[in-house]
CSV table of C-alpha atoms in Angstrom, one decimal:
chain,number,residue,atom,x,y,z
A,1,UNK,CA,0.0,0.0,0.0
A,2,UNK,CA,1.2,3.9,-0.6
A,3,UNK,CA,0.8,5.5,2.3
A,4,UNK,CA,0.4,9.3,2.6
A,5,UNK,CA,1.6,11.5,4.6
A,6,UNK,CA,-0.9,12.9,7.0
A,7,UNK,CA,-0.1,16.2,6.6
A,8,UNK,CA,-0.5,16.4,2.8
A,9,UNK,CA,-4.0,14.6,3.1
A,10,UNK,CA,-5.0,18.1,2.1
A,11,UNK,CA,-3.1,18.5,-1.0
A,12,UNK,CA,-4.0,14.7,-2.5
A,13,UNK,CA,-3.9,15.0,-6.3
A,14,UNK,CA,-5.7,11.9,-8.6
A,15,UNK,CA,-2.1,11.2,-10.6
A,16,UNK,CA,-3.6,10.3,-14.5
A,17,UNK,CA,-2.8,6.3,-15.2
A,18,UNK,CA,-0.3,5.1,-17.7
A,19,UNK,CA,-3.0,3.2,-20.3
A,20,UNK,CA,-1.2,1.7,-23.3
A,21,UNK,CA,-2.7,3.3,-26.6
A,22,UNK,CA,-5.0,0.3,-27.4
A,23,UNK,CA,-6.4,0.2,-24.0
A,24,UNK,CA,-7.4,4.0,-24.7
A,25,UNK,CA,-8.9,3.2,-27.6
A,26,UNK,CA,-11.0,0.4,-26.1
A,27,UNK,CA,-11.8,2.2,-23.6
A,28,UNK,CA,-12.8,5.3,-25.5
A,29,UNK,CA,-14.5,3.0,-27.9
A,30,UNK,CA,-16.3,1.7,-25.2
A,31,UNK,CA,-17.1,5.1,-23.5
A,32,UNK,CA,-19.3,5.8,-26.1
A,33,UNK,CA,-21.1,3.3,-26.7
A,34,UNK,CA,-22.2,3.1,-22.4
A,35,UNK,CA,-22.2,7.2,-22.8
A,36,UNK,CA,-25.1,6.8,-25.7
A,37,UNK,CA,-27.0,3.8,-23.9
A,38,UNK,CA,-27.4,6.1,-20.6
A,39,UNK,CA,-28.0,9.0,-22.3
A,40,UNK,CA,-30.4,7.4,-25.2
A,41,UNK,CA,-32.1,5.6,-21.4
A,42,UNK,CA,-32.2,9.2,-20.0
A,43,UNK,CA,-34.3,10.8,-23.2
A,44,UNK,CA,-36.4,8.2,-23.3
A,45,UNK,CA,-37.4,7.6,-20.0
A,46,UNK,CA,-37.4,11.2,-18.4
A,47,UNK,CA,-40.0,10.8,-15.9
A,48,UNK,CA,-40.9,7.8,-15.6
A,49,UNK,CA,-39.6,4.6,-13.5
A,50,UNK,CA,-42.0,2.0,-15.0
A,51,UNK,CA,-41.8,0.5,-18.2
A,52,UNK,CA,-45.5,-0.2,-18.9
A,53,UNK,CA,-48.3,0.3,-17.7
A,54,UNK,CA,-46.8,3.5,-15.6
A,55,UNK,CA,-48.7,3.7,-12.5
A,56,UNK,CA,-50.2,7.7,-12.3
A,57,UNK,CA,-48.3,9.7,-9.9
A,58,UNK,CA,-49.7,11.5,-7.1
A,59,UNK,CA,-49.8,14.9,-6.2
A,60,UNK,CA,-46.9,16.2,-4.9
A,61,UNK,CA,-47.5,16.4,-0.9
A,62,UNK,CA,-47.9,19.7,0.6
A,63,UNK,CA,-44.2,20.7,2.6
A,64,UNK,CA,-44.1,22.2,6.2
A,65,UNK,CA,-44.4,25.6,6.3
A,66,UNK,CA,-41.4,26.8,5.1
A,67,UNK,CA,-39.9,23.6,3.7
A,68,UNK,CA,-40.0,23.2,-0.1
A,69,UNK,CA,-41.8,20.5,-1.5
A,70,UNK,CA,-39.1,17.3,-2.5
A,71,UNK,CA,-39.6,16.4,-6.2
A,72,UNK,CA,-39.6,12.6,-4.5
A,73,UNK,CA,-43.1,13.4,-3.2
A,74,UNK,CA,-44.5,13.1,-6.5
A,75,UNK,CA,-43.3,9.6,-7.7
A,76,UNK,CA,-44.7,6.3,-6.4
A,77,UNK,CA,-43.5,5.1,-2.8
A,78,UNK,CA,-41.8,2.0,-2.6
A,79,UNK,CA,-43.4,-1.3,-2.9
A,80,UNK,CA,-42.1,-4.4,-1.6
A,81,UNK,CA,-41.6,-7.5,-2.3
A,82,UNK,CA,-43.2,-5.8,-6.4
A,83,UNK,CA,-40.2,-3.6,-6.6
A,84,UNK,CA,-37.7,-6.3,-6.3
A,85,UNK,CA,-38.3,-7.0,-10.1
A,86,UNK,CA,-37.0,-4.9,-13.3
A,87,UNK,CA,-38.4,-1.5,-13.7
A,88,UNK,CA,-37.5,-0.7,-17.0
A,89,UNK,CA,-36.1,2.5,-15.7
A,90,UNK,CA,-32.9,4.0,-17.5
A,91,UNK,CA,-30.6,2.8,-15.1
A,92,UNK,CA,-31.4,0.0,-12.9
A,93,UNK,CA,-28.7,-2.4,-10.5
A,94,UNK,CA,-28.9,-5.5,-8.5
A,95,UNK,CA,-26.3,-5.9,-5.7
A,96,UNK,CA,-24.6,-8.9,-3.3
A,97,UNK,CA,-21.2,-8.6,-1.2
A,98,UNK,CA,-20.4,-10.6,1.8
A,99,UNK,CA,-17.5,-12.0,3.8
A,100,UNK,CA,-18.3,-15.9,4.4
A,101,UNK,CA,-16.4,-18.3,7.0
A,102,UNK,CA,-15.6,-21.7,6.3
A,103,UNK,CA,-16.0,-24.2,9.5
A,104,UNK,CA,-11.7,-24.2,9.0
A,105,UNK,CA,-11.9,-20.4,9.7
A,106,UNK,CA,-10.8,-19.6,6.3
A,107,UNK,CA,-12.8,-16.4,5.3
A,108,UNK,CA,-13.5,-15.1,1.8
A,109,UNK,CA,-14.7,-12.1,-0.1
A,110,UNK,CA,-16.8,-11.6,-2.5
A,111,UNK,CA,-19.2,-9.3,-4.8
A,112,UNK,CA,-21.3,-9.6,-7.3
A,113,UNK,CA,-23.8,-7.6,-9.4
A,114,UNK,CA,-26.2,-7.1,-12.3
A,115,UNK,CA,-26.3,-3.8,-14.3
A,116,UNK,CA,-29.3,-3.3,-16.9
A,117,UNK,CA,-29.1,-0.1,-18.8
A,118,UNK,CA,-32.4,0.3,-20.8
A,119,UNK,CA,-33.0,2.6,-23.8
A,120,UNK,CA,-33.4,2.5,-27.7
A,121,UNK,CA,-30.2,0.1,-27.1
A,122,UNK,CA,-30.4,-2.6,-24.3
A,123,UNK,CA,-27.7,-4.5,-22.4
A,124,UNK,CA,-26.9,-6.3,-19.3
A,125,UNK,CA,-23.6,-6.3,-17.7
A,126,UNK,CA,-22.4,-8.6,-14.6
A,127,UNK,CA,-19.8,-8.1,-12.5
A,128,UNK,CA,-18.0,-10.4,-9.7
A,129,UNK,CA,-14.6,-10.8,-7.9
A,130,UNK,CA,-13.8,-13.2,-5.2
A,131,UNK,CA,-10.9,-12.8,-3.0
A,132,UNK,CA,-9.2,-15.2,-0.5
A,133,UNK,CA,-8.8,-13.5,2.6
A,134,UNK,CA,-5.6,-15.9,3.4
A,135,UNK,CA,-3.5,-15.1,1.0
A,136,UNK,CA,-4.9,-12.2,-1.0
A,137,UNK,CA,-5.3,-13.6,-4.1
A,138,UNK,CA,-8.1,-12.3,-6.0
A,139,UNK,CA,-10.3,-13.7,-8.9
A,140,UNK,CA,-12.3,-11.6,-10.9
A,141,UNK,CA,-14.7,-11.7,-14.1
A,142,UNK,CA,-17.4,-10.1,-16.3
A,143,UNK,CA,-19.8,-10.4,-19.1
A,144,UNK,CA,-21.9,-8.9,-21.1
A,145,UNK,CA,-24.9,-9.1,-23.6
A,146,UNK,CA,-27.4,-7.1,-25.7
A,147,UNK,CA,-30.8,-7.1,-24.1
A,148,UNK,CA,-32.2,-8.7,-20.9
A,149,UNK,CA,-31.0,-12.4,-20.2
A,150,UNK,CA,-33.8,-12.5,-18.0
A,151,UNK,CA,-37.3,-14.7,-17.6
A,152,UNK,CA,-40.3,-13.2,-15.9
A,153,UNK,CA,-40.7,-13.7,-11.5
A,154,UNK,CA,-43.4,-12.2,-9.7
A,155,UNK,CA,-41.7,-9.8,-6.9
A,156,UNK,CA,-38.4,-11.0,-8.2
A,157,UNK,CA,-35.9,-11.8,-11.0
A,158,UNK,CA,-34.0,-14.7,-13.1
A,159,UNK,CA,-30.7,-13.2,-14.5
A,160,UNK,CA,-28.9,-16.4,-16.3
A,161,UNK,CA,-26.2,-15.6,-18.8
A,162,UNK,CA,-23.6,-18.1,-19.9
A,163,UNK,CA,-22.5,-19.5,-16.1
A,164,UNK,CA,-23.6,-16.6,-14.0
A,165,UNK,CA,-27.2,-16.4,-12.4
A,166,UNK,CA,-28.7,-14.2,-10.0
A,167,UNK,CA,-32.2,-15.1,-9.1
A,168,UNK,CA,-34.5,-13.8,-6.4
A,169,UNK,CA,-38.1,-14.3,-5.2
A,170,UNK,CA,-39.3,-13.7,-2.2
A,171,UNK,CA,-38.5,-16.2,-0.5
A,172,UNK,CA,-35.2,-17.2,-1.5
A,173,UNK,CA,-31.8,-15.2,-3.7
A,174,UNK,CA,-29.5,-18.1,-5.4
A,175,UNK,CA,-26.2,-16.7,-6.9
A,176,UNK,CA,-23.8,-18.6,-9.6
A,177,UNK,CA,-20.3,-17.5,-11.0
A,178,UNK,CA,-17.8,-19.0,-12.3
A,179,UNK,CA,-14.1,-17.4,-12.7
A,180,UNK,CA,-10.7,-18.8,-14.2
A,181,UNK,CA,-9.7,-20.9,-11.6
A,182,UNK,CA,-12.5,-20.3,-8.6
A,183,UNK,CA,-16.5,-20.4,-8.8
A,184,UNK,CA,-19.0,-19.3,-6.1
A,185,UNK,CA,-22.2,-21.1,-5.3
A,186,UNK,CA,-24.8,-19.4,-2.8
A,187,UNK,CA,-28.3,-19.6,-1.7
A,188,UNK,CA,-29.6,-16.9,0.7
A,189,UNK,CA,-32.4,-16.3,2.7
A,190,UNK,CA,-34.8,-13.5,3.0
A,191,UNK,CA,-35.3,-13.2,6.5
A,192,UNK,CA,-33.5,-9.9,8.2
A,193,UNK,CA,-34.6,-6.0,7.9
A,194,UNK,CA,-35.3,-4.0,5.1
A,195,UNK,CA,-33.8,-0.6,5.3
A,196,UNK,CA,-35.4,2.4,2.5
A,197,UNK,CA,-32.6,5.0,2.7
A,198,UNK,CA,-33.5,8.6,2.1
A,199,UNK,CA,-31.8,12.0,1.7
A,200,UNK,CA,-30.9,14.4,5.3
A,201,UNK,CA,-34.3,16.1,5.5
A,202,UNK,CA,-36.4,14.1,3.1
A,203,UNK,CA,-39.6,12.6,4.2
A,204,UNK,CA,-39.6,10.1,1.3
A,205,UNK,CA,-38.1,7.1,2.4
A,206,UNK,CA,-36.7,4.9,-0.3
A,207,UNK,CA,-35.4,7.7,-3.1
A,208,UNK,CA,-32.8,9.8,-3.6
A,209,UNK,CA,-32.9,13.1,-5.4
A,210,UNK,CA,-29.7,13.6,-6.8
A,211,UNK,CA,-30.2,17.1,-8.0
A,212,UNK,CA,-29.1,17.4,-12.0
A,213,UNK,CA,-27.9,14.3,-12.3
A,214,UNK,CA,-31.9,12.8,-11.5
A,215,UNK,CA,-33.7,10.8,-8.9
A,216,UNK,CA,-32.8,7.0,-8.0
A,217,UNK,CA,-35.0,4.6,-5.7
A,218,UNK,CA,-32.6,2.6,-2.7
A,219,UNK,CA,-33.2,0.1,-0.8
A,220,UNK,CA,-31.1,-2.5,1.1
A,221,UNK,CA,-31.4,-6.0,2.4
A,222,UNK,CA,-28.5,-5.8,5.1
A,223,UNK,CA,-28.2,-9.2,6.3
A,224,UNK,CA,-29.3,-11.7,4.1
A,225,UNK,CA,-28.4,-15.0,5.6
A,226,UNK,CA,-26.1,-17.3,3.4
A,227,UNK,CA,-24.7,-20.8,2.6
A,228,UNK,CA,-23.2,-22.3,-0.5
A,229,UNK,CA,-20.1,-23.2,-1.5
A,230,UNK,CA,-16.3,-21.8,-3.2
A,231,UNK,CA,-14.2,-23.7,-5.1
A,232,UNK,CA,-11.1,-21.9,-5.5
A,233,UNK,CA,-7.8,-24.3,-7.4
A,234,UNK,CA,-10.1,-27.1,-7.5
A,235,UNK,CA,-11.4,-27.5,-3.9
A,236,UNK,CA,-14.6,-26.9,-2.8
A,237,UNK,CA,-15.3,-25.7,0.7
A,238,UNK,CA,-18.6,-24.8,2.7
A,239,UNK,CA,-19.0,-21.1,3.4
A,240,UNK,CA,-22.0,-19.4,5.2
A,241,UNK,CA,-22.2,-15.5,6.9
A,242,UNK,CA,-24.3,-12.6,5.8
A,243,UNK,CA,-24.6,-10.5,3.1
A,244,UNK,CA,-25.2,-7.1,2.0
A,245,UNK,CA,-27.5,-6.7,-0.8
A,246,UNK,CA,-28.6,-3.3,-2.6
A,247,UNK,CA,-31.1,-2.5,-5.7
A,248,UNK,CA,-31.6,0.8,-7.1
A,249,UNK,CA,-33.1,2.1,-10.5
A,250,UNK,CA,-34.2,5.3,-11.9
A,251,UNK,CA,-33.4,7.9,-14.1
A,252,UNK,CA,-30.2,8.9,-13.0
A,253,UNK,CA,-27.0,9.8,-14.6
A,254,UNK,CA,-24.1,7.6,-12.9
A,255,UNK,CA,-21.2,9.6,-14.9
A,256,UNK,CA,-21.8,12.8,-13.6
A,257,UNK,CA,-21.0,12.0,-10.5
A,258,UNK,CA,-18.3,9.8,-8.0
A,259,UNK,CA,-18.6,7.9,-4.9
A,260,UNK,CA,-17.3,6.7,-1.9
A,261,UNK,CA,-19.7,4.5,-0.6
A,262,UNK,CA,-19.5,1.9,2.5
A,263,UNK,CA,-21.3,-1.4,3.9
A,264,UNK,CA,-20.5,-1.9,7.0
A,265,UNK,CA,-21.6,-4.7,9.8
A,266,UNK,CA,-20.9,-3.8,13.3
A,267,UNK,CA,-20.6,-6.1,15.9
A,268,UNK,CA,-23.5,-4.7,18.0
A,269,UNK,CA,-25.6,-6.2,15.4
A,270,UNK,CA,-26.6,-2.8,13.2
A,271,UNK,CA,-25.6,-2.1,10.0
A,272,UNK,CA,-23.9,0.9,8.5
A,273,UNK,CA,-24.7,2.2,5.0
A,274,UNK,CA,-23.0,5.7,3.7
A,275,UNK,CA,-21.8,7.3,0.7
A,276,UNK,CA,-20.1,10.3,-0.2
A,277,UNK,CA,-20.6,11.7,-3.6
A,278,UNK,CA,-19.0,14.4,-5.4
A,279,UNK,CA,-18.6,16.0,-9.0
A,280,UNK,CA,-15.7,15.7,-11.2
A,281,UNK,CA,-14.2,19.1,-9.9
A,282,UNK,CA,-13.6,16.9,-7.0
A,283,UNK,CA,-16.3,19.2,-5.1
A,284,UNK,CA,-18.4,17.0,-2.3
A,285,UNK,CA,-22.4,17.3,-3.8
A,286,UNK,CA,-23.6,14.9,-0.4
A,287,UNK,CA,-22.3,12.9,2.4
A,288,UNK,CA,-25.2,10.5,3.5
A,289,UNK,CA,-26.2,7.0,5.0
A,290,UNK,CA,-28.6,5.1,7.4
A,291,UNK,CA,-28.1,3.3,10.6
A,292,UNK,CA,-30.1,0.7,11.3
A,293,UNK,CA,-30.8,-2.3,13.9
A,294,UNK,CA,-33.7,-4.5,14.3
A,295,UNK,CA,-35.3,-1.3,16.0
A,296,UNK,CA,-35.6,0.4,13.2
A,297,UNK,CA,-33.6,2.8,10.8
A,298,UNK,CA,-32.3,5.7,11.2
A,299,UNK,CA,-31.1,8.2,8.4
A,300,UNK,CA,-28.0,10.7,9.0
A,301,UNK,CA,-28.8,14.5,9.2
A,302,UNK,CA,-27.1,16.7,7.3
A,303,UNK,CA,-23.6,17.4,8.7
A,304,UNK,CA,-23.7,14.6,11.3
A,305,UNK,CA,-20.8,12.7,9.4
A,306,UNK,CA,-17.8,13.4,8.4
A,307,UNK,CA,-15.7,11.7,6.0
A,308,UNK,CA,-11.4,11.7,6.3
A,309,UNK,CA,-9.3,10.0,4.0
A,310,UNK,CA,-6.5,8.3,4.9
A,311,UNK,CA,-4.0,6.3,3.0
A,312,UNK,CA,-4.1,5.6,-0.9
A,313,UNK,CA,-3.2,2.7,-2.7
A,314,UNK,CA,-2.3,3.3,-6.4
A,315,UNK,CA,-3.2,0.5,-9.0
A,316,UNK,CA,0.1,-1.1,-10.6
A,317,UNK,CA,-2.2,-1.4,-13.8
A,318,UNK,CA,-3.9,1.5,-14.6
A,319,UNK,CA,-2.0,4.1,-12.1
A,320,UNK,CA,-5.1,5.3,-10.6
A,321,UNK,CA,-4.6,6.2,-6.8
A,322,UNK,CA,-8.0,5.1,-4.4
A,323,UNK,CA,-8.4,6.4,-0.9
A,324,UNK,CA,-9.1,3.0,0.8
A,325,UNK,CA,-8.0,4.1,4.3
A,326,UNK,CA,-11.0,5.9,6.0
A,327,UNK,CA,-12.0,7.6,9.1
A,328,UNK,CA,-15.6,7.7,9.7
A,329,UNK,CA,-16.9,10.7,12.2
A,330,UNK,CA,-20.2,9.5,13.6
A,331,UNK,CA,-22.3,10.9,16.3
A,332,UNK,CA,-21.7,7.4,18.2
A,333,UNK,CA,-17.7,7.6,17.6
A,334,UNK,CA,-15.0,7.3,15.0
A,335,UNK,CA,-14.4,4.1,12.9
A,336,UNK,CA,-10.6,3.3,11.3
A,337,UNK,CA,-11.6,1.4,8.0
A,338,UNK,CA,-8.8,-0.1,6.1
A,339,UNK,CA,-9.1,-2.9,3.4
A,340,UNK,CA,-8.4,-6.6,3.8
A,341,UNK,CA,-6.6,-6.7,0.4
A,342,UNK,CA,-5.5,-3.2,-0.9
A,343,UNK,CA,-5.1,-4.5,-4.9
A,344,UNK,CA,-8.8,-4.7,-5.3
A,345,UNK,CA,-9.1,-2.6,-8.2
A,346,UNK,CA,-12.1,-4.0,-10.7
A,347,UNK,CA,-11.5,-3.3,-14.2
A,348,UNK,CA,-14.3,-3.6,-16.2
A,349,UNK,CA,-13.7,-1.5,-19.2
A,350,UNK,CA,-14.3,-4.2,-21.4
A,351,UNK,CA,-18.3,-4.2,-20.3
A,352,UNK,CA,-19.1,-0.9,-19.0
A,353,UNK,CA,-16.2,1.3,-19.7
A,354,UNK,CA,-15.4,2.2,-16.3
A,355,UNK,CA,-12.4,1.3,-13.6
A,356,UNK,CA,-13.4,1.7,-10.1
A,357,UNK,CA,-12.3,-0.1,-6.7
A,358,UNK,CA,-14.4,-2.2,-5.0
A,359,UNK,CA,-13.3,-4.5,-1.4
A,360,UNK,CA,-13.4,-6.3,1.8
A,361,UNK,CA,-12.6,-3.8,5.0
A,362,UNK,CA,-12.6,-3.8,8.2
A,363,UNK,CA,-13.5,-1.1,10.9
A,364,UNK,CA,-11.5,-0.5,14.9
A,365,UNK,CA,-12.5,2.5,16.7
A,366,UNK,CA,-15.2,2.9,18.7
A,367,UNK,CA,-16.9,-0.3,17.6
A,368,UNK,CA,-15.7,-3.3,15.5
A,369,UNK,CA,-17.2,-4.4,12.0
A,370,UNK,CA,-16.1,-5.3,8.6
A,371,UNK,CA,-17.8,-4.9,4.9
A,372,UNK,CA,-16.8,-3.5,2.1
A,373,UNK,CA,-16.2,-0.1,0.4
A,374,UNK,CA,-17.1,1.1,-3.6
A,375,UNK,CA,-14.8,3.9,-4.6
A,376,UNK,CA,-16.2,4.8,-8.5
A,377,UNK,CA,-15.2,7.9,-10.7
A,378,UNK,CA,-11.6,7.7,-9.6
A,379,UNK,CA,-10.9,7.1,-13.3
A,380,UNK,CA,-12.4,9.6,-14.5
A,381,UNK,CA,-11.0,12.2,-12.4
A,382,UNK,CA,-7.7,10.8,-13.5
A,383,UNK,CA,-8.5,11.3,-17.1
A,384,UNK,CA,-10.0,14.7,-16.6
A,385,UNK,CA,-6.5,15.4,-14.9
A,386,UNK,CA,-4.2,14.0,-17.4
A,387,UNK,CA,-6.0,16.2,-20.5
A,388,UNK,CA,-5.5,19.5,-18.4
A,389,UNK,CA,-1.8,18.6,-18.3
């Protein structure tokens, strides 16, 4: 790992990666082509988060005196187990990552997740790492194909592409993917809390108004109890532990903007979500998350958190540098979070044109826990770096 010095966490600059020139054209070539489906999704969705028949909105709610009204009043509320399934919406994601034990106390990482990007052009895009906690070593792969590999589930979904599947209905999730070398094999449960994020000061649980770049629904699963199996270099070993599972859609732009975003289960039993988001003038647009327990959830208000980076690690491969050292300032305390396995850069500009780091951490401070962390739009504030050299 590249450690900073703590005194120049102030003056961190995004150093531009050294791509080879075919890479940069791949990658440009495949810039576009993700660029036109979001913004071909974007034009021809404005407004509307189902595909057909769109339910009728309601009239935005009347505000507080002296509170505005939230453009999130107007759209539907969340509906669970319904919303679960595909929207059609411009944007739409379906999201696992866990840390699972075997009974010889090895521990394992992984994440996995289907993109569907909908528009006059259609494609579906899977992503998936696993890494072995033991030794580091990491295992990653990706696909992706025109249209929707997907067959119709009431209150759920049947992604199946080649040997990857990710299937949900309410009463079960099963998860398939194989990589060179390793393959994960889980069933999950749906028992555990349902948490419907919102916004510091928003009274619409469940969706996110993202200012210019639109309005996204989010909603997490937190613990969703697991078993399977991981064969990595030909042996198979029984895993089980909890996972983390997201889904969001809407008609949001996802390039406008960067993230720092965090999973995190504590050992008191609640769960941390938060995310930090900012533009590509490096500006912060929103620090936000939720705190939940089996009492209940609780959203952040606006300046309760605080966000410090810490060290970077800089990829070998693309020269990117991530913050993956973290201090977390909550009202409860301060959490240290540093990764399991620094190198755990996913590189996926071969199916959505986009480089981002995504990994197992763990948190010491005022409270113990481990999860992972998403750091996305690092690349492109490296490229937006290098051309103003």
């Amino acid at each position: 790992m590249n450690a900073e010095d703590p005194a120049r966490k102030g003056q961190r600059r995004f150093a531009p990666g050294t791509h080879r020139s075919h890479r940069a054209r791949k990658r440009k070539s495949l810039t576009i082509f993700f660029v036109t489906v979001v913004i071909v999704a974007v034009v021809i969705g404005a407004g509307l988060l189902y595909e057909s028949p769109p339910e009728p909105l309601p009239a935005t709610a009347a505000a507080p005196a002296g509170k505005p009204s939230e453009r999130t009043a107007a759209l539907a509320p969340l509906n669970l187990p319904a919303d679960d399934a595909p929207h059609g919406s411009a944007m739409e994601w379906w999201y696992y990552n866990g840390i699972l034990g075997a009974k010889t106390g090895d521990r394992y990482a992984f994440h996995m997740v289907v993109f569907v990007a909908n528009g006059l052009i259609k494609h579906t895009v899977v992503h998936a790492a696993l890494t072995d906690l033991q030794t580091g070593k990491r295992y990653a792969s990706q696909t992706r194909t025109a249209g929707i590999p997907a067959t119709s589930v009431v209150n759920g979904y049947d992604f199946r592409h080649e040997k990857w599947q990710a299937t949900a209905s309410p009463s079960s999730h099963v998860l398939r993917a194989a990589f060179d070398g390793a393959s994960i094999a889980f069933d999950l449960g749906t028992s555990g809390r349902v948490v419907a994020h919102a916004a510091p000061g928003s009274d619409t649980p469940g969706i996110l108004d993202f200012g210019k770049s639109g309005i996204s629904y989010y909603y997490s699963r937190p613990r969703l109890p697991a078993q399977g199996s991981i064969t990595v270099g030909g042996k198979s070993l029984q895993v089980s532990g909890d996972v983390w599972f997201d889904h969001q859609w809407g008609e949001f732009d996802v390039l406008t903007l960067g993230w720092n975003w965090f999973a995190l289960h504590l050992a008191d039993g609640s769960d941390l979500m938060l995310y930090q988001l900012f533009d590509m003038d490096r500006r912060n647009v929103m620090t936000a998350g939720t705190l939940s327990n089996a009492k209940g959830a609780v959203p952040f208000k606006a300046g309760e958190v605080e966000l410090v980076p810490g060290s970077t690690w800089t990829s070998p491969k693309t020269g990117i540098p991530y913050v993956v050292e973290w201090k977390i300032k909550l009202p409860s305390g301060d959490l240290n979070v540093k990764p399991f396995v620094a190198d755990s850069e996913f590189d996926s500009s071969g199916t959505s044109a986009n480089v981002y780091w995504e990994g197992a951490v763990k948190a010491t401070g005022s409270i113990e826990g481990q999860g992972f962390l998403e750091l996305s739009g690092y690349d492109r504030l490296s490229a937006r770096q290098a051309k103003g050299k």
